[in-house]
Tab-separated table of C-alpha atoms in Angstrom:
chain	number	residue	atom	x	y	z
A	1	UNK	CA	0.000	0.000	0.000
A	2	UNK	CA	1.592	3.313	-0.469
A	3	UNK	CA	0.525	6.839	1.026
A	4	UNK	CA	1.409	9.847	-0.402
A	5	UNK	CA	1.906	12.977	1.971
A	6	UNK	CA	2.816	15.922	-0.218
A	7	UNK	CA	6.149	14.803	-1.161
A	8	UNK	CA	6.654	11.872	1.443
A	9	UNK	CA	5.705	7.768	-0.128
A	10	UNK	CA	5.617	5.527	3.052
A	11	UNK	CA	5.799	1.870	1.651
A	12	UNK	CA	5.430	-1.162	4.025
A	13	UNK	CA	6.668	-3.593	1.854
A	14	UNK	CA	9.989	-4.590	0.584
A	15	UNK	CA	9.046	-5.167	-2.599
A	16	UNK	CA	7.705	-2.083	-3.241
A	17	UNK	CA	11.097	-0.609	-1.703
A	18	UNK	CA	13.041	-1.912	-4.029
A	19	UNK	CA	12.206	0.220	-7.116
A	20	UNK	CA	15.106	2.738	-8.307
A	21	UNK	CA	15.090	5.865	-7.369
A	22	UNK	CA	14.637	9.138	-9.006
A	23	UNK	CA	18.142	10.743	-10.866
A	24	UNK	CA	20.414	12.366	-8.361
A	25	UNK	CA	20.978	15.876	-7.770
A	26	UNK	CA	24.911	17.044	-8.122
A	27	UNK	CA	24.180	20.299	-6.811
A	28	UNK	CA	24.288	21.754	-3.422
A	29	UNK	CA	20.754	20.889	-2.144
A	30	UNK	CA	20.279	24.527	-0.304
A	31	UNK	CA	20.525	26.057	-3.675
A	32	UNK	CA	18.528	27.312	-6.276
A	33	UNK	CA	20.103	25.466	-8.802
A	34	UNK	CA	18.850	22.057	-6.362
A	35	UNK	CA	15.433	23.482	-6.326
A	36	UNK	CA	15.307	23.627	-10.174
A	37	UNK	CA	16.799	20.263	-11.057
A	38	UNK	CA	14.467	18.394	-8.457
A	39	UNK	CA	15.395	15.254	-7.889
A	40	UNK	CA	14.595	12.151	-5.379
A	41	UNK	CA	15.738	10.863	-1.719
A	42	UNK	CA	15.017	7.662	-0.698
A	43	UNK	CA	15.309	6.957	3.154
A	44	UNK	CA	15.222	3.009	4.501
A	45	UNK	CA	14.317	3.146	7.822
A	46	UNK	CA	12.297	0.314	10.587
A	47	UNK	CA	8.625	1.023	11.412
A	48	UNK	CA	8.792	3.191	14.058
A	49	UNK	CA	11.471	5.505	12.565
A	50	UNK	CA	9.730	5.728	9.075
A	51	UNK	CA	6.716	7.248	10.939
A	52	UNK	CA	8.439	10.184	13.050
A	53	UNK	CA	10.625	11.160	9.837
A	54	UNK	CA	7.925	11.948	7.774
A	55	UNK	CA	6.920	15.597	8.540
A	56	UNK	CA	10.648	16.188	8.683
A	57	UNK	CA	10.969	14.515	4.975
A	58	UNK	CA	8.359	16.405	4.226
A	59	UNK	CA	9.731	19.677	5.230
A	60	UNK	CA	13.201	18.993	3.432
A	61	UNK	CA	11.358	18.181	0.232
A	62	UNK	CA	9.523	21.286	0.087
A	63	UNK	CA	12.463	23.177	1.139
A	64	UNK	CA	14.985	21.929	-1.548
A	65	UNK	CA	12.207	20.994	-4.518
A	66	UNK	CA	12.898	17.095	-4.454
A	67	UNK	CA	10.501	14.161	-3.629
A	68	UNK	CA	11.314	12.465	-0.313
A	69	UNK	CA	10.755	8.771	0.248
A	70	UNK	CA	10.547	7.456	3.061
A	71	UNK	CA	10.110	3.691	3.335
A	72	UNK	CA	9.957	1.138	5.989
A	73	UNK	CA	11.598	-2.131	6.288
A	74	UNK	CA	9.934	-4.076	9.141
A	75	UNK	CA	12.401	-7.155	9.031
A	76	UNK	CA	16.084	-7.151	8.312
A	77	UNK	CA	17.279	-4.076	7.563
A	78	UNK	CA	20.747	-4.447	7.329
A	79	UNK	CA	20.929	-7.743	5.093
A	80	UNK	CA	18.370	-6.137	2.847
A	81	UNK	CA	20.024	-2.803	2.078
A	82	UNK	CA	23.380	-4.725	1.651
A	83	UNK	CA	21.876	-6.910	-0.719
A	84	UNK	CA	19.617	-3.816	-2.629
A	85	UNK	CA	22.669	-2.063	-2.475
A	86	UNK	CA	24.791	-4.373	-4.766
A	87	UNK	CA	21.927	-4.917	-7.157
A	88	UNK	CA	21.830	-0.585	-7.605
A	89	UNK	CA	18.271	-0.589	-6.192
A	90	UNK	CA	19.005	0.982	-2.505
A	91	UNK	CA	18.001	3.948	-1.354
A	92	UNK	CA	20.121	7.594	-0.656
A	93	UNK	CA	19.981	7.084	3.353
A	94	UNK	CA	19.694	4.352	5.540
A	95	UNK	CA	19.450	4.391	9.493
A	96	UNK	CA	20.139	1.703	11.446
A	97	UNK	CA	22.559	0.674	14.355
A	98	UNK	CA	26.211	1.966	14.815
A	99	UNK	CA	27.718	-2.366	14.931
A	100	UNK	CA	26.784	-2.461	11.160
A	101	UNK	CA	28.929	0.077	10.049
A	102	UNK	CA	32.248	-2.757	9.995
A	103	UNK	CA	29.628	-4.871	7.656
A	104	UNK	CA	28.128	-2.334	5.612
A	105	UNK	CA	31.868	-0.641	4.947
A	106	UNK	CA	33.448	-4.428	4.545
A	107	UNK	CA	30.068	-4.466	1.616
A	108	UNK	CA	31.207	-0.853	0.315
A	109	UNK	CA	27.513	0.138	1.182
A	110	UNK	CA	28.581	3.371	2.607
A	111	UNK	CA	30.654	6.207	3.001
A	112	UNK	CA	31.991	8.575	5.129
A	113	UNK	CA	30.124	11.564	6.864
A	114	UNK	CA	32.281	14.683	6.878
A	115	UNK	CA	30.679	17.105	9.968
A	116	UNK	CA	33.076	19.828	10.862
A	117	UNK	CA	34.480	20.030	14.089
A	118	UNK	CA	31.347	22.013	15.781
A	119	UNK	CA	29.011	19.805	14.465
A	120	UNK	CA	30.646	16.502	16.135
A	121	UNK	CA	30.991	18.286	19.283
A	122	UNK	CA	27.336	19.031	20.223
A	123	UNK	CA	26.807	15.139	20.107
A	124	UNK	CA	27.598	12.599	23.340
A	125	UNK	CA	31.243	12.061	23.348
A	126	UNK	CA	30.255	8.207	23.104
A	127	UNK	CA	28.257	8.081	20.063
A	128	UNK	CA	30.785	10.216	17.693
A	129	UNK	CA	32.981	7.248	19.239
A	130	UNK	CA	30.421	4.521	17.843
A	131	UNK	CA	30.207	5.573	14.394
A	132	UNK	CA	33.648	6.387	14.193
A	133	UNK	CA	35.352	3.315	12.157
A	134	UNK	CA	39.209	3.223	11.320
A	135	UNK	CA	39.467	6.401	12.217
A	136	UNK	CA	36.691	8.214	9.889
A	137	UNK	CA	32.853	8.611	10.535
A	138	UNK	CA	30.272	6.861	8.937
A	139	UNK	CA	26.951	8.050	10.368
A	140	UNK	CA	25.110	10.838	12.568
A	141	UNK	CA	24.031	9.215	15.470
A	142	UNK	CA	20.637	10.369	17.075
A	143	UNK	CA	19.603	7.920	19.919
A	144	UNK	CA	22.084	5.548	22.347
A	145	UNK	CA	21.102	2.847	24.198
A	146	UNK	CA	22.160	0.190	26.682
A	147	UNK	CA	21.121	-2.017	29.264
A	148	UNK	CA	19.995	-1.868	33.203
A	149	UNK	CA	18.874	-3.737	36.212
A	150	UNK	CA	15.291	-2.545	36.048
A	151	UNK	CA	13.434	-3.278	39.424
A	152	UNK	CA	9.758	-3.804	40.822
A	153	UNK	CA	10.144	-1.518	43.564
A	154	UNK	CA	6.766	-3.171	45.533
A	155	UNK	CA	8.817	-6.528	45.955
A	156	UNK	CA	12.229	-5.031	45.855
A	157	UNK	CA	12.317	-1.627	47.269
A	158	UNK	CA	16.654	-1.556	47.731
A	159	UNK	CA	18.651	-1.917	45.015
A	160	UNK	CA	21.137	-5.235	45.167
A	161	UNK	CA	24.550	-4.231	45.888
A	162	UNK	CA	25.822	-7.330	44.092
A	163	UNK	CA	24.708	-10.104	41.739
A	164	UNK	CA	24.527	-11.620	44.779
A	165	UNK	CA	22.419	-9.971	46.684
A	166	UNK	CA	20.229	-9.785	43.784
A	167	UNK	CA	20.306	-13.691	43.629
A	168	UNK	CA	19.767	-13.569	47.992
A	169	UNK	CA	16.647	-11.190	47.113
A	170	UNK	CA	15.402	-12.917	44.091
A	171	UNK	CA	15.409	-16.303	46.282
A	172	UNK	CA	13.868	-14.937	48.858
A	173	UNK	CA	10.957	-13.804	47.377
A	174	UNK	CA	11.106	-16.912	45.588
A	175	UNK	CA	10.690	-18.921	48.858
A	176	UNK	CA	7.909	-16.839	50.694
A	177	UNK	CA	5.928	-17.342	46.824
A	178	UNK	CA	6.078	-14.002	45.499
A	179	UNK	CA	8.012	-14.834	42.368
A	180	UNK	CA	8.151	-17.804	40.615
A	181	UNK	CA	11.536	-16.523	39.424
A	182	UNK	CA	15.197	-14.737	40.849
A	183	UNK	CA	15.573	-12.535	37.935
A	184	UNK	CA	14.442	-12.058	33.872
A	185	UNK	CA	17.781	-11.864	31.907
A	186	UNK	CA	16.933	-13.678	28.364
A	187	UNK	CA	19.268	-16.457	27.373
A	188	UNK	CA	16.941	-19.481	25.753
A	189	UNK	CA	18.246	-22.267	23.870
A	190	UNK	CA	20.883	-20.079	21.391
A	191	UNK	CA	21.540	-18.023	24.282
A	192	UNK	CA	22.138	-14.226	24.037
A	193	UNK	CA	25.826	-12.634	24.122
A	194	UNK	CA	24.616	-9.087	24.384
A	195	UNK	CA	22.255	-9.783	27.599
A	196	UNK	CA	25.435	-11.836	28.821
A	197	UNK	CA	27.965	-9.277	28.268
A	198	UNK	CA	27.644	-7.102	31.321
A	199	UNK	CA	28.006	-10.269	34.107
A	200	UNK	CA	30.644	-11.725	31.422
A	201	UNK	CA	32.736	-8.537	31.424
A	202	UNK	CA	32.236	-8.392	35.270
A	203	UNK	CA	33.945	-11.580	35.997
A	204	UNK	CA	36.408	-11.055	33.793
A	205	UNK	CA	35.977	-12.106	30.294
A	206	UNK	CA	36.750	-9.957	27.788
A	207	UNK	CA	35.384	-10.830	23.722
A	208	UNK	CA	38.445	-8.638	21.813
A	209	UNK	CA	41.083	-7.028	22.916
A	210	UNK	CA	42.163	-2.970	21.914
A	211	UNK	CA	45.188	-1.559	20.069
A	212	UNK	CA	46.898	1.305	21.097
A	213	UNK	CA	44.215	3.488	19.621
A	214	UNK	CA	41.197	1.998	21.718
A	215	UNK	CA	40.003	0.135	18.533
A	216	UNK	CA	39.113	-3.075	19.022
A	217	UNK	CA	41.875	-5.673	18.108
A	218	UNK	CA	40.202	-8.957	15.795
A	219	UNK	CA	43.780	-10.756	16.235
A	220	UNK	CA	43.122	-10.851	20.346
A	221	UNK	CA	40.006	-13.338	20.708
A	222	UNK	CA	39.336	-13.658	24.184
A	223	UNK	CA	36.373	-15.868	24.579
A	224	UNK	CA	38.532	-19.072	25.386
A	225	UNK	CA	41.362	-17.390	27.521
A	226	UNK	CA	41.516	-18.297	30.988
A	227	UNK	CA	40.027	-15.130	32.585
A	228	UNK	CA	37.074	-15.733	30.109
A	229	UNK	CA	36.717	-19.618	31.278
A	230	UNK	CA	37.184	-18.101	35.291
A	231	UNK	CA	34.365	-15.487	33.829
A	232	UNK	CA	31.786	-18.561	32.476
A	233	UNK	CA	32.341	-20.443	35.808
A	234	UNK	CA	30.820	-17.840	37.872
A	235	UNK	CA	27.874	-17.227	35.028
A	236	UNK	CA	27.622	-21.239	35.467
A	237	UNK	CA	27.273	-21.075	39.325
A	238	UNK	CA	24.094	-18.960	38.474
A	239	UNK	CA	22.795	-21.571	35.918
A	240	UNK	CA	20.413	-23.847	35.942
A	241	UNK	CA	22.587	-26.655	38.296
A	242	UNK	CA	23.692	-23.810	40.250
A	243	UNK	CA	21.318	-21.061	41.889
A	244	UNK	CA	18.895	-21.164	38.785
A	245	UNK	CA	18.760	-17.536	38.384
A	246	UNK	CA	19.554	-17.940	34.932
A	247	UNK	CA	17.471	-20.502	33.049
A	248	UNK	CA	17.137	-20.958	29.239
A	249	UNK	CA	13.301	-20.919	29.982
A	250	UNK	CA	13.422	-17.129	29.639
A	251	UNK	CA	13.787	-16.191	26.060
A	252	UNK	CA	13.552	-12.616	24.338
A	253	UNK	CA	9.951	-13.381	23.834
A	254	UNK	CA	8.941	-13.729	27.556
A	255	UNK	CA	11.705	-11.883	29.122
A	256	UNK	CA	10.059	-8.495	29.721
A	257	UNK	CA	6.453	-10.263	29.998
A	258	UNK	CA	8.000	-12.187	33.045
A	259	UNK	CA	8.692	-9.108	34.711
A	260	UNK	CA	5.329	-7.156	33.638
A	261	UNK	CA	3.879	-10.058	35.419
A	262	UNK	CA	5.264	-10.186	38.329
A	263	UNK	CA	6.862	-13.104	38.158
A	264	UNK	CA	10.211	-11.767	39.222
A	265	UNK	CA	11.649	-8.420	40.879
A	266	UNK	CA	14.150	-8.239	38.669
A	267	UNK	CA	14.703	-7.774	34.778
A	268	UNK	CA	18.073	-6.698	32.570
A	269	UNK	CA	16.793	-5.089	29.146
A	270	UNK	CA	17.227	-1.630	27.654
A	271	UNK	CA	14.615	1.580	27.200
A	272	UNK	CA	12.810	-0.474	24.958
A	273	UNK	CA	11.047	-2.724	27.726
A	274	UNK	CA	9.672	0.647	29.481
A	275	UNK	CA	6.167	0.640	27.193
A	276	UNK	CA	5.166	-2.241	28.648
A	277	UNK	CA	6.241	-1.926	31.991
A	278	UNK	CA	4.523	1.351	32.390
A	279	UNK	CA	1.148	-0.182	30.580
A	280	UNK	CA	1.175	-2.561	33.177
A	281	UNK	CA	1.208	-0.369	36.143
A	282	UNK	CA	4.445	-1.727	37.707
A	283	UNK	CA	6.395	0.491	39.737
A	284	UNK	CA	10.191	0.360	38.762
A	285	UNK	CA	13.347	1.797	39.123
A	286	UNK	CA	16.238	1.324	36.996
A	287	UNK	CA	19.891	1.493	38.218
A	288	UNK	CA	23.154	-0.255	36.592
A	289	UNK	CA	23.708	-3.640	36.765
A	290	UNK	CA	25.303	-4.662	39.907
A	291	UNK	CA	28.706	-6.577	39.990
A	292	UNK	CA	29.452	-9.863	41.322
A	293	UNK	CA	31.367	-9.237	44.579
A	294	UNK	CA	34.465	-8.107	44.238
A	295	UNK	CA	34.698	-8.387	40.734
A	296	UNK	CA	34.966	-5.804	37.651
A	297	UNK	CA	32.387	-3.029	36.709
A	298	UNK	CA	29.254	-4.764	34.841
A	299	UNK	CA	29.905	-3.118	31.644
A	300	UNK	CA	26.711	-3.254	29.247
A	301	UNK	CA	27.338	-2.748	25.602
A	302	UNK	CA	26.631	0.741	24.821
A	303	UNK	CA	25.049	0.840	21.144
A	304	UNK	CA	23.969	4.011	18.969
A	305	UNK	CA	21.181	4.486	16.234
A	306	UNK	CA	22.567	6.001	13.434
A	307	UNK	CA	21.655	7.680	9.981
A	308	UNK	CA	24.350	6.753	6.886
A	309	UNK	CA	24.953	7.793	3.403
A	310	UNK	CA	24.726	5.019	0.974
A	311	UNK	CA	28.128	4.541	-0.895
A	312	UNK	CA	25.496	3.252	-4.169
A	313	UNK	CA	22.773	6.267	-3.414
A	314	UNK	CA	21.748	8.255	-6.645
A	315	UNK	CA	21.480	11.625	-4.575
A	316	UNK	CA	24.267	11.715	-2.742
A	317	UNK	CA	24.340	15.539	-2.369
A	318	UNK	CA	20.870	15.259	-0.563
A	319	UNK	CA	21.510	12.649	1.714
A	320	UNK	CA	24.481	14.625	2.687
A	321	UNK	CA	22.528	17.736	2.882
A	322	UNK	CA	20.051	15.818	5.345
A	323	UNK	CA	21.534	14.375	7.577
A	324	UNK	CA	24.453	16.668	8.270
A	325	UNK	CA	21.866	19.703	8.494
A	326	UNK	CA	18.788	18.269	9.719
A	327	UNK	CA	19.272	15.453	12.013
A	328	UNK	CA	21.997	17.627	13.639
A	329	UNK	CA	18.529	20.018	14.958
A	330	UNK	CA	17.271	19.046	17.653
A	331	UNK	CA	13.688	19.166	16.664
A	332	UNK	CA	14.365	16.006	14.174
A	333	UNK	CA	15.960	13.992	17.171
A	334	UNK	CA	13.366	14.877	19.633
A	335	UNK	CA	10.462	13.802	17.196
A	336	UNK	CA	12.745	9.847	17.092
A	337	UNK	CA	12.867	10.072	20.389
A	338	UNK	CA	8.758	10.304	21.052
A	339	UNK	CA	8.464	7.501	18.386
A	340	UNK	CA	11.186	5.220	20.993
A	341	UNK	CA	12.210	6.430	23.910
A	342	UNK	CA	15.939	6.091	24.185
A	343	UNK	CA	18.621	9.108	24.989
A	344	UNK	CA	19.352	11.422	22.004
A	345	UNK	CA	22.691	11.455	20.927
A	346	UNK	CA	22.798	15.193	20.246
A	347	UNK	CA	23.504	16.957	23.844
A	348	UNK	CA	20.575	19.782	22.834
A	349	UNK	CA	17.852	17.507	22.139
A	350	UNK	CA	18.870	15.204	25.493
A	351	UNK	CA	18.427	17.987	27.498
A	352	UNK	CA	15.147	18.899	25.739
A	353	UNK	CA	13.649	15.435	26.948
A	354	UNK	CA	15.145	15.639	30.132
A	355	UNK	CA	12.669	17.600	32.062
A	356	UNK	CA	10.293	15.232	30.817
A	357	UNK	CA	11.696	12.225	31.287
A	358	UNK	CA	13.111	11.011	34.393
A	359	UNK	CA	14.492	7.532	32.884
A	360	UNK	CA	16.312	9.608	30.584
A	361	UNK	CA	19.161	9.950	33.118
A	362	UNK	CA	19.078	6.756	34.839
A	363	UNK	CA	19.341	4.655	31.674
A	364	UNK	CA	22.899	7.736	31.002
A	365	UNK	CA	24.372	6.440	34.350
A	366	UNK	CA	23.735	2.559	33.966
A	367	UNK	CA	25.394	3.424	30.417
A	368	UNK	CA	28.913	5.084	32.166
A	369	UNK	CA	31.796	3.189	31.644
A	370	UNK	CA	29.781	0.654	29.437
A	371	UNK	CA	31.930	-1.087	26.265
A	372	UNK	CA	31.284	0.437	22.857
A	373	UNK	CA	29.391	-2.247	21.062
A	374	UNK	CA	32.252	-3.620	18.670
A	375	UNK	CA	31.461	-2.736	14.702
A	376	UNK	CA	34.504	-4.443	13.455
A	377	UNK	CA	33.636	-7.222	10.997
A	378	UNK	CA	35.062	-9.898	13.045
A	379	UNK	CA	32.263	-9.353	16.058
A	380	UNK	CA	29.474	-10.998	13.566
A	381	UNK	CA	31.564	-14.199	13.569
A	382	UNK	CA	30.895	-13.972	17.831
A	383	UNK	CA	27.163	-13.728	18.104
A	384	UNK	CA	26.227	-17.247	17.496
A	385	UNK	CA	29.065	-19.357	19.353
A	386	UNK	CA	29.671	-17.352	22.001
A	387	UNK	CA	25.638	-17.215	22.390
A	388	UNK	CA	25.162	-21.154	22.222
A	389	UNK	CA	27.987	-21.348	24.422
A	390	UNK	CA	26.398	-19.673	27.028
A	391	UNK	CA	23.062	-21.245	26.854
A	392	UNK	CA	25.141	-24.591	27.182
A	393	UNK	CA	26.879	-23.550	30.243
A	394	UNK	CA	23.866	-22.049	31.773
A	395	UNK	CA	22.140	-25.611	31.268
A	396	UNK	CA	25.207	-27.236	32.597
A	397	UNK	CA	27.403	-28.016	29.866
A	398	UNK	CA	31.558	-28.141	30.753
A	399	UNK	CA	32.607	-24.572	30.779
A	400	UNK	CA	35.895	-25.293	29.371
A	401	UNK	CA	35.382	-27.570	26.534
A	402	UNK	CA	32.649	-25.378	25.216
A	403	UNK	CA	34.622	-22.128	25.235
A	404	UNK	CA	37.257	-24.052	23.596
A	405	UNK	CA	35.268	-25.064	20.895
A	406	UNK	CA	33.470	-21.844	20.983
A	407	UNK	CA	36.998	-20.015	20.794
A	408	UNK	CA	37.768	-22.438	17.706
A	409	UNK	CA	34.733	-21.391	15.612
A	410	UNK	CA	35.128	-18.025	15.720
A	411	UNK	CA	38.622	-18.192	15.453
A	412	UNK	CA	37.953	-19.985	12.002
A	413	UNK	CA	34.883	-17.668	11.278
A	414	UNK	CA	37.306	-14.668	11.478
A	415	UNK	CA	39.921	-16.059	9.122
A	416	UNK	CA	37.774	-16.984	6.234
């Protein structure tokens, strides 16, 4: 079905998505030679982010004389621009999360951003660092996200000072039949590396090492070194032979559903569980993830949403124009914001939603000191071992011959 909005085509379907563009502009958009050549940008975005750019599309088509598309992908994203993109039938602008860019650049499906100096600086210091790969930038961030111990404050009104006092709490309650479960952190049978991460990095595993210049280093795997295997044994002693707190039972499907229905006190997930949450009437709180005793910081991976130029676009000079002059306002980055909540990345339109938004802050400080989601190619060769290695350990499974042989696939993964 397509909808027309003065200028804006909202498609819903791939299919439709996939016809070519209109001929690209070579002019500077702003100008009057732009508005007289006309011209077409096409924007690939998900659901929720195709609906909150429209009026802004809208605007910048009317502004500069060209037709704006803007068309939603529902399912993904990534692998279907990469793949539209070598065929010549992507679109100018595509927005999507900061850990593609090491994909999409290995794919030559985008290019560089130039923002001047100014520009860069009135974003969070950690999202210029997201979409900065091999030392150029490759989007304009707009949201960041990351996750936190979110708590029912009726049957847990402290916040756990440790994994282990969570775990004491959690079985507790447990006990005296006010939760059929210790805590909601989604693993199920493939497991889930980026819900593991922050009680993996707290134990002392590490997934890559960094060279000199803080970029993450392909050639230092650390999923089967010895601090990772010391790491796995504690996430094991949580496990379903150990205090059962984590069980493969709870999946990304009936994580957040778990804790909406009071089945547990406890729940690790990002902004995007809040919706439902709040539509259920639970009263939370949301602090960082505690630590096991005595052991490191539980870093969560800190991600950023992102907006990049495709390298294959046929109006390059709009897409440019766009994103480097309105999604750095913070009117555009408010408006993504209201469509799902999660901090804006530039500092103006943060502090805009501030005032309104208490969670704003909380999910910031859960976020400090979190690891920089890795974009480098090599992390998509992680996901899938490292995640079935997990849900193995957490049902039981030897923690060192499975990080050995999780350590070996990846390795292998990585070379080819």
């Amino acid at each position: 079905m397509r909808i027309r909005i003065t200028g804006v085509v909202t498609l819903a379907a791939l299919s439709l998505a996939l016809t070519a563009c209109g001929d690209g502009d070579k002019a500077t958009p702003s100008s009057t030679q732009s508005k007289a050549a006309g011209g077409t940008l096409t924007i690939w975005a998900d659901d929720q982010r195709s609906a909150a750019l429209k009026p802004f599309a809208e605007k910048f088509g009317k502004d500069n004389g060209v037709t704006v598309q803007v068309q939603a992908v529902s399912k993904d994203l990534q692998t279907n621009f990469v793949t539209a993109s070598q065929s010549g039938k992507g679109p100018d602008i595509v927005v999507g999360a900061h850990d593609w860019i090491g994909n999409l650049v290995q794919n030559g499906a985008i290019d560089p951003v130039q923002l001047p100096d100014a520009q860069k600086s009135a974003f969070a210091e950690v999202a210029v660092k997201a979409v900065t790969f091999n030392g150029q930038l490759y989007g304009v961030p707009y949201a960041i996200e990351n996750l936190a111990l979110i708590r029912n404050t009726d049957l847990a009104p402290t916040a756990p000072a440790s994994i282990e006092d969570l775990v004491k709490t959690g079985q507790t309650l447990k006990t005296a039949g006010k939760v059929t479960n210790i805590m909601s952190l989604q693993v199920g049978t493939n497991g889930d590396a980026y819900h593991a991460y922050p009680l993996y990095a707290s134990a002392g595993g590490y997934l890559f090492g960094q060279k000199a210049n803080g970029d993450y280093d392909p050639a230092d795997l650390g999923v089967d070194k010895p601090a990772s295997v010391e790491a796995f044994k504690k996430i094991a002693a949580l496990g379903e032979k150990g205090s059962g707190a984590l069980t493969r039972s709870i999946t990304g499907d009936n994580a957040i559903p778990t804790f909406t229905g009071g089945k547990t006190a406890f729940l690790i997930s990002g902004p995007w569980a809040v919706a439902d949450i709040k539509k259920a009437g639970v009263k939370y709180d949301i602090t960082p993830i505690p630590a096991f005793a005595g052991g490191k910081p539980a870093q969560p991976f800190v991600g950023v949403q992102a907006f990049y130029v495709a390298s294959k676009g046929k109006s390059k000079a709009l897409a440019n124009e766009f994103i480097t002059n309105y999604l750095t306002k913070p009117d555009l980055q408010v408006a993504l914001y209201q469509a799902n909540p999660r901090p804006p990345a530039l500092v103006a339109a943060l502090d805009q939603v501030k005032g309104t938004d208490p969670d704003i802050q909380k999910w910031l400080d859960a976020g400090k000191g979190g690891a920089v989601l890795p974009a480098i190619p090599a992390m998509a060769a992680v996901w899938d071992p490292f995640g079935k290695a997990e849900a193995a350990i957490v049902g039981g499974a030897d923690v060192q011959s499975t990080l050995t042989a999780a350590g070996k696939a990846i390795s292998e993964a990585i070379a080819k």
